[in-house]
JSON list of C-alpha atoms in Angstrom, two decimals:
[
{"chain": "C", "resi": 1, "resn": "MET", "atom": "CA", "xyz": [14.81, -27.73, 53.60]},
{"chain": "C", "resi": 2, "resn": "ILE", "atom": "CA", "xyz": [13.18, -28.78, 50.16]},
{"chain": "C", "resi": 3, "resn": "PHE", "atom": "CA", "xyz": [14.65, -25.15, 48.57]},
{"chain": "C", "resi": 4, "resn": "ARG", "atom": "CA", "xyz": [18.67, -26.18, 49.22]},
{"chain": "C", "resi": 5, "resn": "ASN", "atom": "CA", "xyz": [19.28, -26.34, 45.56]},
{"chain": "C", "resi": 6, "resn": "PRO", "atom": "CA", "xyz": [18.70, -22.97, 43.84]},
{"chain": "C", "resi": 7, "resn": "LEU", "atom": "CA", "xyz": [17.62, -24.59, 40.62]},
{"chain": "C", "resi": 8, "resn": "ILE", "atom": "CA", "xyz": [14.51, -25.26, 42.72]},
{"chain": "C", "resi": 9, "resn": "LEU", "atom": "CA", "xyz": [14.05, -22.63, 43.94]},
{"chain": "C", "resi": 10, "resn": "LEU", "atom": "CA", "xyz": [13.73, -20.73, 40.63]},
{"chain": "C", "resi": 11, "resn": "VAL", "atom": "CA", "xyz": [11.52, -23.43, 38.79]},
{"chain": "C", "resi": 12, "resn": "PHE", "atom": "CA", "xyz": [9.60, -23.33, 42.06]},
{"chain": "C", "resi": 13, "resn": "LEU", "atom": "CA", "xyz": [9.29, -18.97, 40.99]},
{"chain": "C", "resi": 14, "resn": "CYS", "atom": "CA", "xyz": [8.84, -19.76, 37.66]},
{"chain": "C", "resi": 15, "resn": "ILE", "atom": "CA", "xyz": [5.86, -21.48, 38.19]},
{"chain": "C", "resi": 16, "resn": "ALA", "atom": "CA", "xyz": [4.23, -19.79, 40.95]},
{"chain": "C", "resi": 17, "resn": "THR", "atom": "CA", "xyz": [4.19, -16.55, 38.87]},
{"chain": "C", "resi": 18, "resn": "PRO", "atom": "CA", "xyz": [1.09, -14.81, 38.22]},
{"chain": "C", "resi": 19, "resn": "VAL", "atom": "CA", "xyz": [-0.42, -15.14, 34.86]},
{"chain": "C", "resi": 20, "resn": "GLN", "atom": "CA", "xyz": [-0.66, -11.55, 33.38]},
{"chain": "C", "resi": 21, "resn": "ALA", "atom": "CA", "xyz": [-3.83, -10.79, 31.43]},
{"chain": "C", "resi": 22, "resn": "GLU", "atom": "CA", "xyz": [-2.21, -9.63, 28.50]},
{"chain": "C", "resi": 23, "resn": "PRO", "atom": "CA", "xyz": [0.64, -11.52, 26.80]},
{"chain": "C", "resi": 24, "resn": "LYS", "atom": "CA", "xyz": [4.04, -9.34, 27.05]},
{"chain": "C", "resi": 25, "resn": "PRO", "atom": "CA", "xyz": [6.32, -10.54, 23.85]},
{"chain": "C", "resi": 26, "resn": "SER", "atom": "CA", "xyz": [10.34, -11.30, 25.31]},
{"chain": "C", "resi": 27, "resn": "PRO", "atom": "CA", "xyz": [12.82, -8.96, 24.12]},
{"chain": "C", "resi": 28, "resn": "PHE", "atom": "CA", "xyz": [14.34, -12.32, 23.26]},
{"chain": "C", "resi": 29, "resn": "TRP", "atom": "CA", "xyz": [11.57, -13.42, 19.87]},
{"chain": "C", "resi": 30, "resn": "TRP", "atom": "CA", "xyz": [10.47, -10.30, 18.66]},
{"chain": "C", "resi": 31, "resn": "PRO", "atom": "CA", "xyz": [12.14, -7.41, 17.15]},
{"chain": "C", "resi": 32, "resn": "SER", "atom": "CA", "xyz": [12.61, -4.31, 18.51]},
{"chain": "C", "resi": 33, "resn": "ASN", "atom": "CA", "xyz": [9.86, -2.12, 16.76]},
{"chain": "C", "resi": 34, "resn": "HIS", "atom": "CA", "xyz": [7.01, -4.83, 17.13]},
{"chain": "C", "resi": 35, "resn": "ALA", "atom": "CA", "xyz": [4.56, -3.07, 19.19]},
{"chain": "C", "resi": 36, "resn": "GLU", "atom": "CA", "xyz": [4.95, -0.11, 17.01]},
{"chain": "C", "resi": 37, "resn": "TRP", "atom": "CA", "xyz": [4.64, -2.64, 13.93]},
{"chain": "C", "resi": 38, "resn": "GLU", "atom": "CA", "xyz": [1.09, -3.75, 15.69]},
{"chain": "C", "resi": 39, "resn": "SER", "atom": "CA", "xyz": [0.01, -0.18, 17.16]},
{"chain": "C", "resi": 40, "resn": "ALA", "atom": "CA", "xyz": [0.43, 1.31, 12.90]},
{"chain": "C", "resi": 41, "resn": "LYS", "atom": "CA", "xyz": [-1.49, -2.08, 11.47]},
{"chain": "C", "resi": 42, "resn": "ARG", "atom": "CA", "xyz": [-4.14, -1.19, 14.14]},
{"chain": "C", "resi": 43, "resn": "HIS", "atom": "CA", "xyz": [-4.50, 2.47, 13.31]},
{"chain": "C", "resi": 44, "resn": "THR", "atom": "CA", "xyz": [-3.77, 2.20, 9.90]},
{"chain": "C", "resi": 45, "resn": "ARG", "atom": "CA", "xyz": [-7.34, 2.25, 7.53]},
{"chain": "C", "resi": 46, "resn": "MET", "atom": "CA", "xyz": [-5.51, 1.68, 4.55]},
{"chain": "C", "resi": 47, "resn": "LEU", "atom": "CA", "xyz": [-4.22, -1.73, 5.07]},
{"chain": "C", "resi": 48, "resn": "GLU", "atom": "CA", "xyz": [-5.81, -4.28, 2.52]},
{"chain": "C", "resi": 49, "resn": "ASN", "atom": "CA", "xyz": [-7.78, -7.48, 2.89]},
{"chain": "C", "resi": 50, "resn": "GLY", "atom": "CA", "xyz": [-6.38, -10.15, 0.75]},
{"chain": "C", "resi": 51, "resn": "LYS", "atom": "CA", "xyz": [-9.62, -11.97, 1.04]},
{"chain": "C", "resi": 52, "resn": "HIS", "atom": "CA", "xyz": [-11.59, -9.31, -1.61]},
{"chain": "C", "resi": 53, "resn": "THR", "atom": "CA", "xyz": [-10.33, -9.11, -5.14]},
{"chain": "C", "resi": 54, "resn": "GLN", "atom": "CA", "xyz": [-8.81, -6.29, -6.37]},
{"chain": "C", "resi": 55, "resn": "ASN", "atom": "CA", "xyz": [-11.21, -3.90, -7.39]},
{"chain": "C", "resi": 56, "resn": "SER", "atom": "CA", "xyz": [-14.43, -5.00, -6.14]},
{"chain": "C", "resi": 57, "resn": "GLN", "atom": "CA", "xyz": [-12.25, -4.10, -2.04]},
{"chain": "C", "resi": 58, "resn": "TRP", "atom": "CA", "xyz": [-13.01, -0.29, -3.03]},
{"chain": "C", "resi": 59, "resn": "ARG", "atom": "CA", "xyz": [-16.24, -0.26, -4.67]},
{"chain": "C", "resi": 60, "resn": "ASP", "atom": "CA", "xyz": [-17.88, 1.51, -2.02]},
{"chain": "C", "resi": 61, "resn": "GLN", "atom": "CA", "xyz": [-15.30, 3.92, -1.59]},
{"chain": "C", "resi": 62, "resn": "ASP", "atom": "CA", "xyz": [-16.53, 7.41, -2.18]},
{"chain": "C", "resi": 63, "resn": "TRP", "atom": "CA", "xyz": [-14.01, 9.30, -4.28]},
{"chain": "C", "resi": 64, "resn": "TYR", "atom": "CA", "xyz": [-13.02, 11.62, -7.41]},
{"chain": "C", "resi": 65, "resn": "ALA", "atom": "CA", "xyz": [-10.03, 12.24, -8.58]},
{"chain": "C", "resi": 66, "resn": "GLN", "atom": "CA", "xyz": [-11.96, 16.33, -8.76]},
{"chain": "C", "resi": 67, "resn": "ASP", "atom": "CA", "xyz": [-11.09, 16.00, -5.05]},
{"chain": "C", "resi": 68, "resn": "TRP", "atom": "CA", "xyz": [-7.07, 15.73, -5.86]},
{"chain": "C", "resi": 69, "resn": "ILE", "atom": "CA", "xyz": [-7.18, 18.12, -8.22]},
{"chain": "C", "resi": 70, "resn": "SER", "atom": "CA", "xyz": [-9.31, 20.87, -6.21]},
{"chain": "C", "resi": 71, "resn": "GLN", "atom": "CA", "xyz": [-6.67, 21.06, -3.71]},
{"chain": "C", "resi": 72, "resn": "ARG", "atom": "CA", "xyz": [-3.90, 22.40, -6.15]},
{"chain": "C", "resi": 73, "resn": "GLY", "atom": "CA", "xyz": [-6.28, 24.77, -6.89]},
{"chain": "C", "resi": 74, "resn": "GLY", "atom": "CA", "xyz": [-7.71, 23.32, -9.57]},
{"chain": "C", "resi": 75, "resn": "ASP", "atom": "CA", "xyz": [-4.34, 22.87, -11.17]},
{"chain": "C", "resi": 76, "resn": "GLY", "atom": "CA", "xyz": [-4.31, 19.31, -12.31]},
{"chain": "C", "resi": 77, "resn": "MET", "atom": "CA", "xyz": [-0.95, 19.35, -14.15]},
{"chain": "C", "resi": 78, "resn": "ALA", "atom": "CA", "xyz": [0.79, 20.60, -10.85]},
{"chain": "C", "resi": 79, "resn": "LEU", "atom": "CA", "xyz": [-0.42, 17.34, -9.55]},
{"chain": "C", "resi": 80, "resn": "VAL", "atom": "CA", "xyz": [0.84, 15.40, -11.78]},
{"chain": "C", "resi": 81, "resn": "ARG", "atom": "CA", "xyz": [4.38, 16.69, -11.98]},
{"chain": "C", "resi": 82, "resn": "GLY", "atom": "CA", "xyz": [3.99, 16.43, -7.59]},
{"chain": "C", "resi": 83, "resn": "PHE", "atom": "CA", "xyz": [3.63, 12.81, -9.03]},
{"chain": "C", "resi": 84, "resn": "TYR", "atom": "CA", "xyz": [6.80, 12.24, -10.66]},
{"chain": "C", "resi": 85, "resn": "ASP", "atom": "CA", "xyz": [8.69, 14.84, -8.33]},
{"chain": "C", "resi": 86, "resn": "ASN", "atom": "CA", "xyz": [7.93, 12.64, -5.85]},
{"chain": "C", "resi": 87, "resn": "ARG", "atom": "CA", "xyz": [8.77, 9.02, -7.85]},
{"chain": "C", "resi": 88, "resn": "ILE", "atom": "CA", "xyz": [5.33, 7.82, -7.69]},
{"chain": "C", "resi": 89, "resn": "LEU", "atom": "CA", "xyz": [5.33, 8.32, -11.49]},
{"chain": "C", "resi": 90, "resn": "HIS", "atom": "CA", "xyz": [8.77, 7.75, -13.56]},
{"chain": "C", "resi": 91, "resn": "ASP", "atom": "CA", "xyz": [7.93, 8.21, -17.39]},
{"chain": "C", "resi": 92, "resn": "GLN", "atom": "CA", "xyz": [4.74, 8.21, -19.59]},
{"chain": "C", "resi": 93, "resn": "LYS", "atom": "CA", "xyz": [4.88, 6.89, -23.14]},
{"chain": "C", "resi": 94, "resn": "GLN", "atom": "CA", "xyz": [3.08, 5.31, -26.33]},
{"chain": "C", "resi": 95, "resn": "ASP", "atom": "CA", "xyz": [4.14, 1.68, -27.08]},
{"chain": "C", "resi": 96, "resn": "ASP", "atom": "CA", "xyz": [1.64, 0.60, -30.50]},
{"chain": "C", "resi": 97, "resn": "GLY", "atom": "CA", "xyz": [-0.73, 2.85, -29.61]},
{"chain": "C", "resi": 98, "resn": "THR", "atom": "CA", "xyz": [-1.55, 2.21, -26.46]},
{"chain": "C", "resi": 99, "resn": "ALA", "atom": "CA", "xyz": [-0.61, 4.64, -23.46]},
{"chain": "C", "resi": 100, "resn": "VAL", "atom": "CA", "xyz": [2.16, 3.40, -21.39]},
{"chain": "C", "resi": 101, "resn": "LEU", "atom": "CA", "xyz": [2.60, 5.33, -17.68]},
{"chain": "C", "resi": 102, "resn": "VAL", "atom": "CA", "xyz": [5.76, 3.85, -16.03]},
{"chain": "C", "resi": 103, "resn": "VAL", "atom": "CA", "xyz": [5.90, 3.74, -12.48]},
{"chain": "C", "resi": 104, "resn": "GLY", "atom": "CA", "xyz": [8.23, 4.92, -9.78]},
{"chain": "C", "resi": 105, "resn": "PRO", "atom": "CA", "xyz": [10.00, 2.99, -6.67]},
{"chain": "C", "resi": 106, "resn": "HIS", "atom": "CA", "xyz": [7.27, 5.31, -4.17]},
{"chain": "C", "resi": 107, "resn": "PHE", "atom": "CA", "xyz": [4.16, 3.92, -5.99]},
{"chain": "C", "resi": 108, "resn": "TYR", "atom": "CA", "xyz": [4.89, 0.48, -4.60]},
{"chain": "C", "resi": 109, "resn": "ARG", "atom": "CA", "xyz": [4.55, 2.28, -0.94]},
{"chain": "C", "resi": 110, "resn": "LEU", "atom": "CA", "xyz": [1.17, 3.41, -1.96]},
{"chain": "C", "resi": 111, "resn": "SER", "atom": "CA", "xyz": [-1.83, 1.78, 0.09]},
{"chain": "C", "resi": 112, "resn": "GLY", "atom": "CA", "xyz": [-3.54, -0.55, -3.12]},
{"chain": "C", "resi": 113, "resn": "PHE", "atom": "CA", "xyz": [-6.38, 2.24, -2.93]},
{"chain": "C", "resi": 114, "resn": "ASP", "atom": "CA", "xyz": [-4.01, 5.19, -3.10]},
{"chain": "C", "resi": 115, "resn": "LYS", "atom": "CA", "xyz": [-2.47, 3.22, -5.89]},
{"chain": "C", "resi": 116, "resn": "ARG", "atom": "CA", "xyz": [-6.15, 3.31, -7.95]},
{"chain": "C", "resi": 117, "resn": "ARG", "atom": "CA", "xyz": [-6.27, 6.72, -7.27]},
{"chain": "C", "resi": 118, "resn": "VAL", "atom": "CA", "xyz": [-2.76, 8.04, -8.63]},
{"chain": "C", "resi": 119, "resn": "VAL", "atom": "CA", "xyz": [-3.77, 6.23, -11.88]},
{"chain": "C", "resi": 120, "resn": "GLN", "atom": "CA", "xyz": [-6.91, 7.73, -11.81]},
{"chain": "C", "resi": 121, "resn": "THR", "atom": "CA", "xyz": [-6.31, 10.92, -11.43]},
{"chain": "C", "resi": 122, "resn": "VAL", "atom": "CA", "xyz": [-3.58, 10.73, -14.41]},
{"chain": "C", "resi": 123, "resn": "ASP", "atom": "CA", "xyz": [-6.52, 9.50, -16.42]},
{"chain": "C", "resi": 124, "resn": "ALA", "atom": "CA", "xyz": [-8.19, 12.23, -15.53]},
{"chain": "C", "resi": 125, "resn": "VAL", "atom": "CA", "xyz": [-5.84, 15.28, -16.52]},
{"chain": "C", "resi": 126, "resn": "PHE", "atom": "CA", "xyz": [-5.39, 13.80, -19.44]},
{"chain": "C", "resi": 127, "resn": "GLY", "atom": "CA", "xyz": [-8.71, 11.99, -20.28]},
{"chain": "C", "resi": 128, "resn": "MET", "atom": "CA", "xyz": [-7.29, 9.60, -21.86]},
{"chain": "C", "resi": 129, "resn": "THR", "atom": "CA", "xyz": [-10.62, 6.76, -20.99]},
{"chain": "C", "resi": 130, "resn": "ARG", "atom": "CA", "xyz": [-12.86, 9.83, -21.40]},
{"chain": "C", "resi": 131, "resn": "ARG", "atom": "CA", "xyz": [-11.92, 10.53, -25.19]},
{"chain": "C", "resi": 132, "resn": "ASP", "atom": "CA", "xyz": [-12.05, 6.39, -25.99]},
{"chain": "C", "resi": 133, "resn": "PRO", "atom": "CA", "xyz": [-13.75, 4.53, -23.78]},
{"chain": "C", "resi": 134, "resn": "HIS", "atom": "CA", "xyz": [-12.45, 1.25, -24.16]},
{"chain": "C", "resi": 135, "resn": "ALA", "atom": "CA", "xyz": [-8.74, 2.61, -24.13]},
{"chain": "C", "resi": 136, "resn": "VAL", "atom": "CA", "xyz": [-6.16, 0.70, -21.93]},
{"chain": "C", "resi": 137, "resn": "ILE", "atom": "CA", "xyz": [-3.36, 2.29, -20.17]},
{"chain": "C", "resi": 138, "resn": "ARG", "atom": "CA", "xyz": [-0.16, -0.26, -19.44]},
{"chain": "C", "resi": 139, "resn": "LEU", "atom": "CA", "xyz": [1.73, 0.30, -15.85]},
{"chain": "C", "resi": 140, "resn": "LYS", "atom": "CA", "xyz": [5.27, -0.64, -16.72]},
{"chain": "C", "resi": 141, "resn": "ASP", "atom": "CA", "xyz": [7.36, -0.71, -13.61]},
{"chain": "C", "resi": 142, "resn": "TRP", "atom": "CA", "xyz": [10.04, 2.09, -13.66]},
{"chain": "C", "resi": 143, "resn": "HIS", "atom": "CA", "xyz": [13.49, -0.38, -13.15]},
{"chain": "C", "resi": 144, "resn": "THR", "atom": "CA", "xyz": [12.33, -3.58, -14.24]},
{"chain": "C", "resi": 145, "resn": "ARG", "atom": "CA", "xyz": [10.42, -2.36, -17.55]},
{"chain": "C", "resi": 146, "resn": "ARG", "atom": "CA", "xyz": [8.07, -5.24, -16.89]},
{"chain": "C", "resi": 147, "resn": "ASP", "atom": "CA", "xyz": [4.55, -4.59, -16.93]},
{"chain": "C", "resi": 148, "resn": "VAL", "atom": "CA", "xyz": [2.63, -4.63, -13.38]},
{"chain": "C", "resi": 149, "resn": "GLY", "atom": "CA", "xyz": [-1.18, -3.43, -14.35]},
{"chain": "C", "resi": 150, "resn": "VAL", "atom": "CA", "xyz": [-3.52, -2.19, -16.54]},
{"chain": "C", "resi": 151, "resn": "TYR", "atom": "CA", "xyz": [-5.67, 0.56, -15.85]},
{"chain": "C", "resi": 152, "resn": "ASN", "atom": "CA", "xyz": [-8.87, 0.85, -18.30]},
{"chain": "C", "resi": 153, "resn": "GLU", "atom": "CA", "xyz": [-13.15, 1.24, -17.36]},
{"chain": "C", "resi": 154, "resn": "TYR", "atom": "CA", "xyz": [-13.28, -1.50, -15.04]},
{"chain": "C", "resi": 155, "resn": "GLY", "atom": "CA", "xyz": [-10.20, 0.48, -13.12]},
{"chain": "C", "resi": 156, "resn": "LEU", "atom": "CA", "xyz": [-7.22, -0.38, -12.24]},
{"chain": "C", "resi": 157, "resn": "SER", "atom": "CA", "xyz": [-5.73, -4.06, -11.81]},
{"chain": "C", "resi": 158, "resn": "LEU", "atom": "CA", "xyz": [-2.28, -4.91, -10.84]},
{"chain": "C", "resi": 159, "resn": "GLN", "atom": "CA", "xyz": [-0.43, -7.89, -11.08]}
]
């Protein structure tokens, strides 16, 4: 008989198995939460398209700061306090006449679109660019104190 050797039998059985329509990753090659990550990527709308420049990605999005402010009963200061309480923002100050917004650790967990909405909301509440259309708001990291972006009349640009 040809299958006297168990190794030959094993090879024959591996070759003779039918092809599955959808490949299943082996538990030896993918982390245990790989399927969850793939599902989250497929269903998360705010993942960014890295092929487009930052500001042009959201050019056609119809959103206004008043949308978020109205959800807080029209109290923009309560909304901004919520950004601080949730460690999205850390501090705000003046540096040589330029407004500086120090972002907290949870700022980096937001999508690019939500980062822009947070900074745009802070600007709408405090009216920095409304008073001076050429005003600039610098964004600094809370931990390294390095500049991470700039907000001006054209929107938010992150480094």
